[in-house]
Coordinates of C-alpha atoms in Angstrom, one line a residue:
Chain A
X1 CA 7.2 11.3 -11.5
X2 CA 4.2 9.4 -11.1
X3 CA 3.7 6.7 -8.7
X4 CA 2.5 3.0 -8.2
X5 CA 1.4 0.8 -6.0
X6 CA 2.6 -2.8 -6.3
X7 CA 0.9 -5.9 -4.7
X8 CA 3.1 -10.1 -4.4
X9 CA 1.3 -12.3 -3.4
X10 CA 2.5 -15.8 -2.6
X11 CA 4.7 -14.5 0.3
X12 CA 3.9 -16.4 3.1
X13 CA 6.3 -16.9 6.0
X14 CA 8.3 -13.9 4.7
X15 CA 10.9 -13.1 7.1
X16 CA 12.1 -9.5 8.0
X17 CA 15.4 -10.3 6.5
X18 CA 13.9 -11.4 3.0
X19 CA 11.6 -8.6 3.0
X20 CA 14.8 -6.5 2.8
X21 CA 16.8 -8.7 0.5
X22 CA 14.1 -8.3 -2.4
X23 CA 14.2 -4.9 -1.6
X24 CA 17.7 -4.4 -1.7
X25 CA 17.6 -6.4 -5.1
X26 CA 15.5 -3.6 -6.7
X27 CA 17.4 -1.1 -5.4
X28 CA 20.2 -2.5 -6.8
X29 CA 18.9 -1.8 -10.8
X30 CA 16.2 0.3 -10.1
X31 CA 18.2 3.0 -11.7
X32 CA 18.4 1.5 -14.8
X33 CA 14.5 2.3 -15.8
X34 CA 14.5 5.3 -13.6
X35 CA 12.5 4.0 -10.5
X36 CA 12.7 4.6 -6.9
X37 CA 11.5 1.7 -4.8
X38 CA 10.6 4.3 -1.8
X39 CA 9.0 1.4 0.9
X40 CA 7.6 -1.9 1.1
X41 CA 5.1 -3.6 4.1
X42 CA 4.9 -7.4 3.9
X43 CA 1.9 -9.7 5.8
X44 CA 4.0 -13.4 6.3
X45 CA 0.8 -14.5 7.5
X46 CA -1.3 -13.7 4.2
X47 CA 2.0 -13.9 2.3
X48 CA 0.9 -10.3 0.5
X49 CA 3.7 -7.5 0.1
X50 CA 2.9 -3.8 -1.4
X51 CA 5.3 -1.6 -2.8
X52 CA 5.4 1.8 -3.4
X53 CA 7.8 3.5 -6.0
X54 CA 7.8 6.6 -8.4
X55 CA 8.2 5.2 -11.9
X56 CA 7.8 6.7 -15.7
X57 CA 5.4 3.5 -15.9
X58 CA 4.4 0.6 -14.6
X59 CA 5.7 -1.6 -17.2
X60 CA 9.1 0.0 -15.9
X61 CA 8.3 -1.0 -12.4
X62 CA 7.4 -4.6 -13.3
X63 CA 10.6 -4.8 -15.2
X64 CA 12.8 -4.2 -12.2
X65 CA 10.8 -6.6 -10.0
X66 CA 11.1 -9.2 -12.9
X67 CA 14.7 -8.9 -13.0
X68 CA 15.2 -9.1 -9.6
X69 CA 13.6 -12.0 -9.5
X70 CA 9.9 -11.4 -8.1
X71 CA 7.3 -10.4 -10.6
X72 CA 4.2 -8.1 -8.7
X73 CA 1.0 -9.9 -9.3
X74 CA -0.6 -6.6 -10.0
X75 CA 1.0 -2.9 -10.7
X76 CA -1.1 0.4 -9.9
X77 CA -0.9 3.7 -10.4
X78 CA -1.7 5.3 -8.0
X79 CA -2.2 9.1 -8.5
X80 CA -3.6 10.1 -5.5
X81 CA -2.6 10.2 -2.2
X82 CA -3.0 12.1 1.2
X83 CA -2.0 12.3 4.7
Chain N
X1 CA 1.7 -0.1 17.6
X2 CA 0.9 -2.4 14.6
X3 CA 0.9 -1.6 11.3
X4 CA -2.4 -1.9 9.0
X5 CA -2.6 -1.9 4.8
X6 CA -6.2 -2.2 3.8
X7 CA -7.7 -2.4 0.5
X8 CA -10.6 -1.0 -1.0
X9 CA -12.1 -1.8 -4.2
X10 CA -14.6 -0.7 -6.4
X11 CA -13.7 3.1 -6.8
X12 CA -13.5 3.8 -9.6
X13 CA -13.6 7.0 -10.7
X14 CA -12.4 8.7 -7.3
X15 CA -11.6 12.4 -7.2
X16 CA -8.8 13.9 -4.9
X17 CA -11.7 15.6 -3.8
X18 CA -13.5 12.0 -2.7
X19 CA -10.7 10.7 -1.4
X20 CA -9.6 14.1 0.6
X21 CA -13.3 13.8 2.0
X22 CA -13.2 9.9 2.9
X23 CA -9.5 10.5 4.5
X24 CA -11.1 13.3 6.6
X25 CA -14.0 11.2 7.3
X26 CA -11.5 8.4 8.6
X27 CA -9.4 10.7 10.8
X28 CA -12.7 12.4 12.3
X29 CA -13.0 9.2 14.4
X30 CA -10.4 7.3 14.4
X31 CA -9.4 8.0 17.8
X32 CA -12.4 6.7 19.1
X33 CA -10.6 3.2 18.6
X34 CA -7.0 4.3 18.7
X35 CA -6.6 3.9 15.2
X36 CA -4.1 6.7 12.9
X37 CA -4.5 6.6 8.9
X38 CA -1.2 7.9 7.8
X39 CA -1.9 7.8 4.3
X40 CA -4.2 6.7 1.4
X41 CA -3.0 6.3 -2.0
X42 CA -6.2 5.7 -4.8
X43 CA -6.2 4.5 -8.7
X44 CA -9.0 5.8 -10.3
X45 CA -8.8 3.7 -13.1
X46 CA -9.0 -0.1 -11.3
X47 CA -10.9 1.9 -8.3
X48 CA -8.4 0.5 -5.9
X49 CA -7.7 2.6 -2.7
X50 CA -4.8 1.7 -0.1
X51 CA -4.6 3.0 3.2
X52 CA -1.7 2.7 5.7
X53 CA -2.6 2.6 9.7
X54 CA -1.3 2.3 13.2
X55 CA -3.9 0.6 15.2
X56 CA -4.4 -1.9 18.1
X57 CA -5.9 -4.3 15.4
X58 CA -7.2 -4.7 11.9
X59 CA -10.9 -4.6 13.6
X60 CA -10.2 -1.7 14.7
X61 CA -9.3 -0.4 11.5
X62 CA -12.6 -1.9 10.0
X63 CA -14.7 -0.6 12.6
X64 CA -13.4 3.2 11.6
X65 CA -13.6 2.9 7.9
X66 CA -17.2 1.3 8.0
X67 CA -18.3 4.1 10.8
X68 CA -16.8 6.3 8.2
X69 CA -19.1 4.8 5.3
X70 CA -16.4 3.1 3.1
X71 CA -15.7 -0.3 4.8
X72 CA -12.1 -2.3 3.5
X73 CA -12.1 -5.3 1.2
X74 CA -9.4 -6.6 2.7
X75 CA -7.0 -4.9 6.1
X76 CA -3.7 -6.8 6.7
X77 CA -1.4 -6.3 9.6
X78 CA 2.1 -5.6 8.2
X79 CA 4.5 -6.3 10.5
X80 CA 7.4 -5.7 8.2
X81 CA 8.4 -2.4 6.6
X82 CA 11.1 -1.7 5.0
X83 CA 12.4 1.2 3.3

């Protein structure tokens, strides 16, 4: 499954607890366009929050982040990745 | 130790290869300052690259990836992860 890279922006002053409330709202329907939300890293101070997730596309993962309630400002694919 | 996501633009085009060879640049020296890149995650198509550190600060990060040859666009402490 291929996966993205997600980028909010507009999050400053994010608390811990909020960062996992928005996160617990994807996971919530993520099933329903056959995403996984894997993890997420906020900045309160810049108010920026990435997200990575396997998805069939990113129009799939940007559905799931509408409905929950927080559009991404930008969705990438990203099919590269080390360690 | 804190958390780093940095972004790097204009890549477009990156192989695996590419990105294998900046990681391994990266992780060459990073100890010099501390610093660990635990992954990098790259869209070829926008030429975005993301990288996720440990490391005593986001200078420190900078220092490594410009020694390296690739300095970041952006590096954000993210003090908040969830998964």
């Amino acid at each position: 499954m291929p996966k993205f890279m997600d980028v909010h922006r507009g999050m400053k002053g994010i608390t811990a607890e909020q960062l996992r409330e928005a996160h617990n709202a994807d996971l919530a329907i993520e099933k329903d366009e056959q995403v996984h939300f894997e993890m997420a890293w906020a900045d309160p101070e810049s108010g920026h929050v990435y997200c990575l997730s396997e998805a069939p596309s990113a129009e799939a993962v940007q559905r799931i982040h509408e409905r929950a309630g927080h559009m991404a400002d930008e969705v990438h694919p990203v099919p590269l990745t080390v360690k």
